Coordinates of C-alpha atoms and ligand atoms in Angstrom, one line a residue:
M51 CA -34.5 -32.4 -28.2
K52 CA -32.3 -35.4 -28.2
T53 CA -34.3 -38.5 -27.6
T54 CA -32.3 -41.8 -28.1
V55 CA -29.4 -42.7 -26.8
D56 CA -27.6 -41.7 -30.5
D57 CA -28.5 -38.4 -30.2
L58 CA -26.2 -38.0 -28.1
A59 CA -22.6 -35.9 -28.5
L60 CA -20.6 -38.8 -27.0
F61 CA -21.8 -41.8 -29.9
G62 CA -21.8 -39.0 -32.7
G63 CA -24.8 -36.3 -32.7
R64 CA -24.0 -33.0 -33.1
A65 CA -22.9 -31.3 -29.1
A66 CA -25.7 -29.7 -27.3
F67 CA -24.5 -26.7 -26.8
T68 CA -21.7 -25.0 -29.4
E69 CA -20.7 -22.7 -26.5
P70 CA -19.5 -24.3 -23.9
L71 CA -21.3 -23.7 -20.6
A72 CA -19.3 -23.9 -17.5
V73 CA -19.4 -24.1 -13.5
G74 CA -16.9 -21.4 -12.1
R75 CA -17.9 -18.3 -14.8
P76 CA -17.4 -14.9 -13.2
G77 CA -21.3 -13.3 -13.1
R78 CA -22.4 -10.4 -14.8
I79 CA -21.2 -6.9 -14.1
D80 CA -21.5 -3.3 -15.0
R81 CA -18.1 -3.2 -16.3
R82 CA -19.5 0.8 -16.1
A83 CA -18.8 1.3 -12.4
L84 CA -15.6 -1.2 -13.4
Y85 CA -13.7 1.2 -15.5
E86 CA -14.8 3.6 -13.8
R87 CA -13.8 2.6 -10.7
L88 CA -10.7 1.6 -11.8
D89 CA -10.5 5.1 -13.6
R90 CA -10.5 6.5 -9.4
V91 CA -7.6 4.8 -8.9
L92 CA -5.9 5.0 -11.8
D93 CA -5.9 9.1 -11.2
S94 CA -5.0 8.6 -7.1
G95 CA -2.3 6.8 -8.0
C96 CA -2.9 4.7 -4.8
H97 CA -2.6 0.8 -5.8
S98 CA -1.9 -0.4 -2.6
N99 CA -0.8 -1.4 1.3
G100 CA -4.7 -0.6 2.0
G101 CA -6.1 2.1 -0.4
P102 CA -9.4 3.4 -0.2
L103 CA -11.7 0.4 -2.2
V104 CA -9.7 -2.3 0.3
R105 CA -11.0 -0.4 3.0
E106 CA -14.4 -0.2 1.5
L107 CA -15.0 -2.9 0.7
E108 CA -13.0 -4.7 3.7
G109 CA -16.8 -2.2 5.7
R110 CA -19.6 -3.9 3.4
L111 CA -18.1 -7.7 3.3
A112 CA -17.7 -7.1 7.3
G113 CA -21.0 -6.0 7.4
M114 CA -22.6 -8.9 4.9
A115 CA -21.2 -11.1 7.6
G116 CA -22.4 -9.0 10.6
V117 CA -18.6 -9.2 12.3
R118 CA -16.9 -5.9 13.3
H119 CA -13.2 -6.6 11.2
C120 CA -12.5 -8.2 8.0
V121 CA -8.6 -8.2 6.1
A122 CA -9.3 -8.0 2.6
M123 CA -6.3 -10.4 1.0
C124 CA -5.1 -12.3 -2.2
N125 CA -6.9 -15.6 -2.0
A126 CA -8.3 -17.4 0.4
T127 CA -5.4 -19.8 0.9
T128 CA -2.8 -17.2 2.0
A129 CA -5.3 -16.2 4.0
M130 CA -5.9 -19.0 6.0
Q131 CA -2.2 -19.3 6.4
V132 CA -1.8 -15.9 7.7
L133 CA -4.9 -16.3 10.1
A134 CA -3.8 -20.3 11.8
R135 CA 0.6 -18.1 11.5
A136 CA -2.0 -15.0 13.7
R137 CA -3.6 -17.0 15.7
G138 CA -0.2 -19.2 16.9
V139 CA -2.1 -22.7 15.8
T140 CA 0.9 -25.2 16.0
G141 CA 0.8 -29.2 15.2
E142 CA -2.8 -31.0 13.9
V143 CA -5.6 -29.3 12.9
V144 CA -9.0 -31.7 12.0
M145 CA -10.9 -30.9 8.8
P146 CA -12.6 -32.2 6.4
S147 CA -11.6 -34.2 3.7
M148 CA -14.5 -33.8 1.5
T149 CA -13.3 -29.8 0.8
F150 CA -10.7 -27.9 -1.8
V151 CA -7.4 -29.5 -1.2
A152 CA -6.5 -25.8 -1.0
T153 CA -8.3 -25.9 2.7
A154 CA -5.3 -28.5 3.7
H155 CA -1.8 -27.1 1.5
A156 CA -3.3 -23.5 3.4
M157 CA -2.4 -25.6 7.0
R158 CA 0.1 -27.9 5.6
W159 CA 2.3 -26.0 3.4
I160 CA 2.8 -24.0 7.0
G161 CA 4.3 -26.8 8.8
L162 CA 1.0 -27.8 10.4
E163 CA -0.6 -31.5 9.4
P164 CA -3.8 -31.5 8.9
V165 CA -6.0 -34.5 10.1
F166 CA -9.0 -35.0 8.1
C167 CA -12.1 -36.3 10.1
D168 CA -14.8 -38.0 8.4
I169 CA -18.6 -36.2 6.6
D170 CA -22.8 -36.5 7.4
P171 CA -23.7 -38.7 4.7
D172 CA -26.6 -37.5 4.7
T173 CA -25.4 -33.4 3.8
G174 CA -21.3 -34.1 3.4
Q175 CA -20.6 -31.4 5.5
I176 CA -18.1 -32.4 8.4
D177 CA -19.2 -34.3 10.7
P178 CA -18.1 -33.5 14.7
A179 CA -18.4 -36.4 16.1
H180 CA -15.6 -38.1 14.2
A181 CA -14.0 -35.1 14.7
R182 CA -13.5 -35.7 18.6
A183 CA -12.5 -38.6 18.4
L184 CA -9.5 -37.4 16.2
I185 CA -7.9 -34.5 19.1
T186 CA -4.6 -35.4 20.1
P187 CA -2.5 -33.1 22.6
R188 CA -1.1 -31.8 19.5
T189 CA -4.5 -30.4 17.9
S190 CA -4.6 -26.3 18.1
A191 CA -7.4 -26.1 15.8
V192 CA -10.7 -27.4 14.5
V193 CA -11.8 -26.2 10.7
G194 CA -15.2 -26.7 9.9
V195 CA -15.6 -25.9 6.0
H196 CA -18.9 -24.7 4.3
L197 CA -19.3 -27.0 1.6
W198 CA -21.1 -25.9 -1.2
G199 CA -21.6 -23.4 0.7
R200 CA -24.4 -24.8 2.3
P201 CA -23.9 -23.8 7.0
C202 CA -21.8 -26.7 8.6
P203 CA -21.9 -27.5 12.3
V204 CA -21.8 -24.4 14.0
D205 CA -22.9 -25.4 17.7
A206 CA -21.4 -28.4 17.6
L207 CA -17.6 -27.7 16.4
E208 CA -18.1 -24.2 19.2
D209 CA -18.9 -26.6 21.5
L210 CA -16.2 -28.8 20.4
V211 CA -13.7 -26.6 21.1
A212 CA -15.0 -24.4 24.0
E213 CA -14.5 -28.5 25.4
H214 CA -10.9 -29.2 24.9
G215 CA -9.4 -25.1 24.7
L216 CA -9.1 -25.6 20.6
D217 CA -9.5 -22.9 17.8
L218 CA -11.7 -23.8 15.3
Y219 CA -12.4 -21.5 12.0
F220 CA -14.2 -21.8 9.1
D221 CA -13.8 -21.6 5.7
A222 CA -16.3 -19.7 4.2
A223 CA -14.9 -20.0 0.3
H224 CA -18.2 -21.3 -0.8
A225 CA -20.2 -18.6 1.5
I226 CA -20.9 -15.8 1.2
G227 CA -23.7 -13.8 1.6
C228 CA -25.3 -17.1 2.8
A229 CA -27.0 -17.2 6.5
V230 CA -28.8 -20.3 7.7
G231 CA -32.0 -19.1 10.4
G232 CA -31.0 -15.3 9.6
R233 CA -27.4 -15.9 11.5
P234 CA -24.8 -14.7 8.3
V235 CA -22.2 -17.2 7.9
G236 CA -18.7 -14.8 9.3
G237 CA -19.4 -15.0 12.4
S238 CA -18.7 -18.1 13.9
G239 CA -16.1 -19.3 15.6
D240 CA -12.6 -17.4 15.9
A241 CA -13.0 -15.9 12.9
E242 CA -14.3 -17.3 8.6
V243 CA -12.3 -17.4 5.8
F244 CA -13.9 -16.0 2.1
S245 CA -12.8 -16.6 -1.4
L246 CA -13.3 -14.1 -3.7
H247 CA -11.8 -15.7 -7.0
A248 CA -12.8 -15.7 -10.3
T249 CA -14.8 -18.5 -9.7
K250 CA -16.9 -17.1 -6.5
V251 CA -20.0 -15.6 -6.4
V252 CA -18.3 -12.4 -5.0
G253 CA -15.0 -12.7 -7.7
A254 CA -12.0 -9.8 -7.1
F255 CA -10.0 -11.5 -10.2
E256 CA -8.4 -13.2 -7.1
G257 CA -8.8 -12.2 -3.5
G258 CA -10.1 -13.9 -0.1
A259 CA -11.4 -12.5 2.9
V260 CA -10.9 -13.0 6.8
V261 CA -13.7 -11.9 9.1
T262 CA -13.8 -12.3 13.0
D263 CA -15.3 -9.6 16.0
D264 CA -12.5 -10.1 17.8
D265 CA -9.9 -7.3 18.1
R266 CA -6.5 -8.6 18.5
T267 CA -6.8 -11.2 15.7
A268 CA -7.9 -8.8 13.4
E269 CA -4.4 -6.5 14.7
R270 CA -2.5 -9.1 13.8
L271 CA -4.1 -10.0 10.6
R272 CA -4.0 -6.6 9.7
S273 CA 0.2 -6.6 10.1
L274 CA 1.6 -9.8 9.5
Q275 CA -0.3 -9.5 5.5
S276 CA 1.8 -6.4 5.4
F277 CA 5.3 -8.3 6.8
G278 CA 4.4 -7.7 10.3
T279 CA 4.9 -4.0 10.9
G280 CA 2.6 -1.9 13.3
I281 CA 3.2 -4.7 16.0
A282 CA 5.5 -5.0 18.3
E283 CA 4.5 -8.6 19.9
L284 CA 6.4 -10.2 16.3
S285 CA 5.0 -13.8 15.2
P286 CA 8.1 -15.7 15.1
F287 CA 7.2 -16.2 11.6
G288 CA 7.3 -12.2 11.0
G289 CA 5.2 -11.8 8.1
T290 CA 4.2 -11.6 4.4
N291 CA 2.4 -9.9 1.3
A292 CA -0.8 -10.7 1.2
K293 CA -2.5 -7.6 0.6
M294 CA -5.8 -7.1 -1.9
G295 CA -4.5 -4.6 -4.7
E296 CA -7.1 -1.9 -5.1
A297 CA -7.7 -3.0 -8.7
S298 CA -9.0 -6.7 -7.2
A299 CA -11.0 -3.9 -5.0
A300 CA -12.9 -2.1 -8.0
M301 CA -13.4 -5.8 -9.2
A302 CA -15.0 -7.2 -5.9
L303 CA -16.8 -3.9 -5.0
T304 CA -18.2 -4.6 -8.5
S305 CA -19.1 -7.5 -7.7
L306 CA -21.0 -7.3 -4.9
D307 CA -23.4 -4.6 -6.4
A308 CA -24.4 -7.4 -8.5
F309 CA -24.2 -9.8 -5.6
A310 CA -28.4 -9.8 -5.6
D311 CA -29.1 -10.6 -9.2
T312 CA -26.4 -12.8 -9.2
V313 CA -27.7 -15.0 -6.5
R314 CA -31.5 -14.1 -7.8
H315 CA -30.1 -15.3 -11.3
N316 CA -28.5 -18.8 -9.5
R317 CA -31.7 -19.5 -7.8
G318 CA -33.8 -19.6 -10.5
N319 CA -31.1 -21.8 -12.3
H320 CA -31.5 -23.7 -9.7
E321 CA -35.2 -24.1 -9.5
A322 CA -35.0 -25.4 -13.4
Y323 CA -32.8 -27.5 -12.3
R324 CA -35.4 -29.0 -9.2
A325 CA -37.4 -28.8 -11.9
G326 CA -35.8 -31.0 -14.2
L327 CA -34.2 -33.7 -12.0
T328 CA -36.6 -34.4 -9.5
G329 CA -38.1 -37.8 -9.9
V330 CA -34.9 -38.6 -11.8
P331 CA -34.1 -42.1 -11.1
G332 CA -30.5 -41.9 -9.7
I333 CA -29.4 -38.4 -9.8
A334 CA -30.1 -35.9 -6.0
L335 CA -30.3 -33.0 -6.4
E336 CA -28.3 -30.6 -2.8
D337 CA -31.0 -28.6 -1.7
F338 CA -31.9 -26.1 0.5
V339 CA -33.8 -26.1 3.8
P340 CA -36.3 -23.4 4.7
A341 CA -34.0 -22.2 7.0
E342 CA -31.4 -21.4 5.4
S343 CA -30.9 -18.9 2.4
P344 CA -27.7 -19.6 0.1
N345 CA -25.8 -18.2 -2.7
F346 CA -26.8 -20.7 -4.2
Q347 CA -23.1 -20.8 -6.5
Y348 CA -23.0 -24.6 -7.4
V349 CA -25.9 -26.4 -8.0
V350 CA -24.4 -30.0 -7.0
I351 CA -26.1 -33.5 -7.7
R352 CA -24.7 -36.9 -6.5
V353 CA -25.3 -39.6 -8.6
D354 CA -26.1 -43.2 -7.4
P355 CA -24.7 -46.0 -10.0
A356 CA -26.6 -49.0 -8.7
R357 CA -30.2 -46.8 -9.6
T358 CA -28.8 -45.3 -13.0
G359 CA -26.2 -48.0 -14.9
L360 CA -24.2 -45.4 -14.9
D361 CA -21.3 -43.5 -12.8
R362 CA -20.3 -40.4 -11.8
D363 CA -17.5 -40.0 -14.5
L364 CA -19.4 -41.6 -17.3
L365 CA -21.8 -39.3 -17.3
Q366 CA -19.4 -36.1 -16.9
R367 CA -18.3 -37.4 -19.9
V368 CA -21.1 -37.8 -21.4
L369 CA -22.2 -34.2 -20.6
H370 CA -18.5 -32.9 -21.2
E371 CA -19.1 -34.0 -24.9
E372 CA -21.7 -31.7 -25.2
N373 CA -19.7 -28.5 -23.7
I374 CA -21.3 -28.8 -20.3
L375 CA -18.9 -28.4 -18.8
T376 CA -18.4 -30.4 -15.5
R377 CA -16.5 -30.6 -11.9
P378 CA -16.7 -33.2 -9.5
Y379 CA -16.6 -30.9 -6.7
F380 CA -14.8 -32.6 -4.2
S381 CA -13.2 -36.1 -6.3
P382 CA -10.7 -37.3 -5.6
A383 CA -11.2 -36.1 -1.0
C384 CA -7.9 -34.6 0.2
H385 CA -6.8 -37.7 1.6
Q386 CA -7.4 -40.1 -1.6
T387 CA -4.5 -37.7 -3.0
E388 CA -0.6 -36.6 -3.0
P389 CA 0.7 -35.0 -0.9
Y390 CA -1.5 -36.8 2.0
A391 CA -2.9 -40.1 -0.1
S392 CA 0.9 -41.9 0.4
L393 CA 0.8 -41.5 4.1
G394 CA -1.3 -43.7 4.9
H395 CA -4.8 -42.6 5.7
A396 CA -7.3 -44.1 7.7
A397 CA -10.6 -45.0 5.6
L398 CA -13.3 -42.6 5.4
P399 CA -16.5 -43.9 4.4
H400 CA -18.5 -41.6 4.1
T401 CA -16.3 -39.2 2.1
E402 CA -15.2 -41.2 0.0
H403 CA -18.8 -43.0 -0.9
L404 CA -20.1 -38.8 -1.5
A405 CA -16.6 -38.5 -4.0
E406 CA -17.5 -40.8 -6.5
R407 CA -20.9 -39.9 -6.9
V408 CA -20.8 -35.8 -6.2
L409 CA -21.2 -33.9 -9.5
A410 CA -21.6 -29.6 -9.9
L411 CA -23.2 -28.4 -13.0
P412 CA -22.5 -25.0 -14.7
T413 CA -24.9 -22.2 -13.2
G414 CA -23.8 -18.0 -13.1
T415 CA -24.8 -15.6 -14.8
A416 CA -24.0 -17.2 -18.2
V417 CA -26.7 -20.1 -17.4
S418 CA -29.9 -19.3 -18.3
P419 CA -32.9 -21.4 -17.1
E420 CA -33.7 -23.1 -20.7
D421 CA -29.7 -24.2 -20.9
V422 CA -30.6 -25.6 -17.5
G423 CA -33.5 -27.1 -18.9
A424 CA -31.5 -28.3 -21.9
V425 CA -28.6 -29.7 -19.7
C426 CA -31.5 -32.2 -17.5
D427 CA -33.3 -33.2 -21.0
I428 CA -29.1 -34.3 -21.3
I429 CA -29.1 -35.6 -17.3
R430 CA -32.7 -37.7 -17.9
L431 CA -31.9 -39.6 -21.4
T432 CA -28.7 -40.8 -19.9
A433 CA -29.6 -42.1 -16.4
A434 CA -32.9 -43.2 -17.9
R435 CA -30.6 -45.6 -20.5
G436 CA -27.5 -45.5 -18.0
A437 CA -26.3 -48.8 -19.2
E438 CA -27.3 -49.1 -22.9
V439 CA -25.0 -45.6 -22.2
T440 CA -21.7 -47.7 -20.3
A441 CA -21.9 -50.7 -22.8
R442 CA -21.4 -48.2 -25.3
A443 CA -19.3 -46.2 -24.3
H444 CA -17.1 -48.8 -22.7
G445 CA -17.8 -50.4 -26.2
A446 CA -16.7 -46.9 -28.3
V447 CA -13.7 -46.3 -25.9
R448 CA -12.5 -49.6 -27.7
E449 CA -13.1 -48.7 -31.0
R450 CA -11.7 -45.8 -31.0
A451 CA -8.4 -47.5 -29.6
M452 CA -8.4 -49.8 -33.1
A453 CA -8.8 -46.6 -35.4
P454 CA -6.0 -45.1 -36.4
A455 CA -7.1 -41.2 -35.7
G456 CA -9.6 -41.9 -33.6
R457 CA -12.1 -39.0 -32.6
A458 CA -10.2 -36.5 -29.7
A459 CA -9.7 -37.5 -26.5
L460 CA -11.8 -36.3 -23.6
P461 CA -10.6 -31.9 -24.3
V462 CA -9.4 -30.4 -20.8
T463 CA -10.1 -27.0 -22.2
W464 CA -14.0 -25.2 -20.6
K465 CA -12.2 -21.6 -22.4
R466 CA -14.8 -20.5 -25.2
P467 CA -13.5 -20.4 -28.7
T468 CA -12.0 -17.0 -29.4
T469 CA -14.5 -16.6 -32.3
G470 CA -17.2 -17.2 -30.0
A471 CA -19.8 -14.2 -29.3
P472 CA -19.3 -13.5 -25.3
R473 CA -22.8 -14.1 -23.0
Ligands
T4K675 N1 -11.5 -23.3 0.5 C1 -12.1 -23.9 -0.7 C2 -13.0 -25.2 0.1 C3 -12.3 -24.1 -1.7 O1 -13.2 -24.1 -3.1 C4 -11.3 -22.8 -2.7 C5 -11.3 -22.9 -3.7 C6 -10.3 -22.3 -1.7 C7 -11.0 -23.4 -0.3 C8 -9.0 -21.3 -2.2 O2 -9.4 -20.2 -2.6 P1 -9.0 -19.5 -3.2 O3 -7.7 -19.7 -2.8 O4 -8.7 -19.9 -4.8 O5 -9.9 -18.2 -3.2 C9 -11.5 -23.4 -8.3 C10 -11.2 -22.4 -8.3 O6 -9.9 -21.9 -9.3 C11 -11.0 -22.5 -6.9 O7 -10.5 -21.2 -6.6 C12 -12.1 -22.7 -6.1 N2 -11.8 -22.8 -4.1 C13 -12.5 -24.9 -6.8 C14 -13.2 -25.0 -6.0 O8 -12.5 -24.0 -7.8 P2 -10.8 -25.9 -10.6 O9 -10.2 -26.1 -10.6 O10 -12.2 -26.2 -10.3 O11 -10.1 -24.6 -11.0 P3 -10.5 -24.5 -12.8 O12 -9.8 -23.7 -13.7 O13 -11.4 -26.0 -13.4 O14 -12.8 -23.4 -13.3 C15 -13.2 -24.0 -12.6 C16 -14.4 -23.4 -13.8 O15 -14.6 -22.2 -13.2 C17 -14.6 -24.3 -15.3 O16 -15.3 -24.4 -15.1 C18 -14.2 -23.2 -15.7 C19 -14.4 -22.1 -15.0 N3 -13.2 -20.8 -14.7 C20 -12.9 -20.3 -14.3 C21 -12.3 -19.2 -14.2 C22 -10.7 -20.1 -13.3 C23 -14.6 -19.5 -15.7 O17 -15.3 -19.5 -16.8 N4 -13.3 -18.2 -15.8 C24 -12.3 -18.3 -15.2 O18 -11.5 -17.2 -14.8 O19 -10.6 -24.2 -9.1

């Protein structure tokens, strides 16, 4: 265990982990079950265009969300675009800036205008009052985001869109299998969109899914994601190809089989983080309220530079040198990044405050609670000696800049060395 600042890898100590710990490493699955499913795909000769595994996946996801329809697609970004086209969205779409840039890009790519609103500073979730203030005659939809898998204020947003006659979607990329007060994520607004990306708690290699209770929306989604075939009244944009193939569905179903185990494991990691970080000045772990049933996909902390003496970026760098690969989900916020920043967006003070402080820590089935304990030890040491770490890090940067062949800069790869044993 590291006890002094000299022990930190940033200052020449040995890295705490020989193998990198990552935020979004795909979860453990039953490989034999995957291979059996893939054999069935190959034997059947049906690889795509609404095969049996995609249908089975759609049935299971609709059941989890408590809705009648699910349309699986190639990823969540494209699924959000098909959804917007299916619903005839035009003009402006109000959404939080504190989200992955895909939420905004999905809309902009099809000619819609993302309008960014601020967040509740305590929860980090969309602020419905600010969303209301941004509605104009050109607004046709609001997109709520269940940030880090925590349900955003669904009821307030439903009231808002009812008042203004707008569409309401939820970017539920992080929230598959989550619920609040026994109400599963997936059944609110006009539709919700899950991501089944490799980094998600249910992964399809790449994948996404729209869930909805609205028959017409489902019919149009199904058509538009397959070139617009099958419905008489075509979208003016025609259709696209956003279908999920059978191999991805095989992976998603196998990952879904492991969902309960993955969540149990991640809950254990979350508890270990809570035990390890409680009482560390300036480090606040994002926690859940008793009414929530989270999937524990993300473990998020906020770093308060005023109390730790170091900022989030330096903590991220300290951890990186220890082979602990974190992610600042989400910094910069959408309005701070291109192409939106150049549009001269108004300040979003709560979003900007959070974006400077937020950090997602490694979890998932490749990370054990013991690993988490070691990560917490390093965070505790670094936070307790924040001012010293900051001063020395700045000195170290100067020394490296002056050295003829300094140590390598912050490595960017998260990939495990090819010689490393799988975990
Ligand atoms: N809405 C929201 C709110 C979202 O967060 C996302 C995606 C979307 C919409 C769009 O969903 P999709 O269209 O992707 O279905 C990652 C994911 O690529 C992205 O899907 C995800 N959100 C976002 C939060 O995270 P990056 O740029 O951070 O990925 P990357 O490559 O840096 O990987 C993150 C971590 O995961 C690293 O620690 C490495 C690890 N990793 C990643 C991959 C791909 C692995 O261990 N194995 C892997 O195969 O975006």
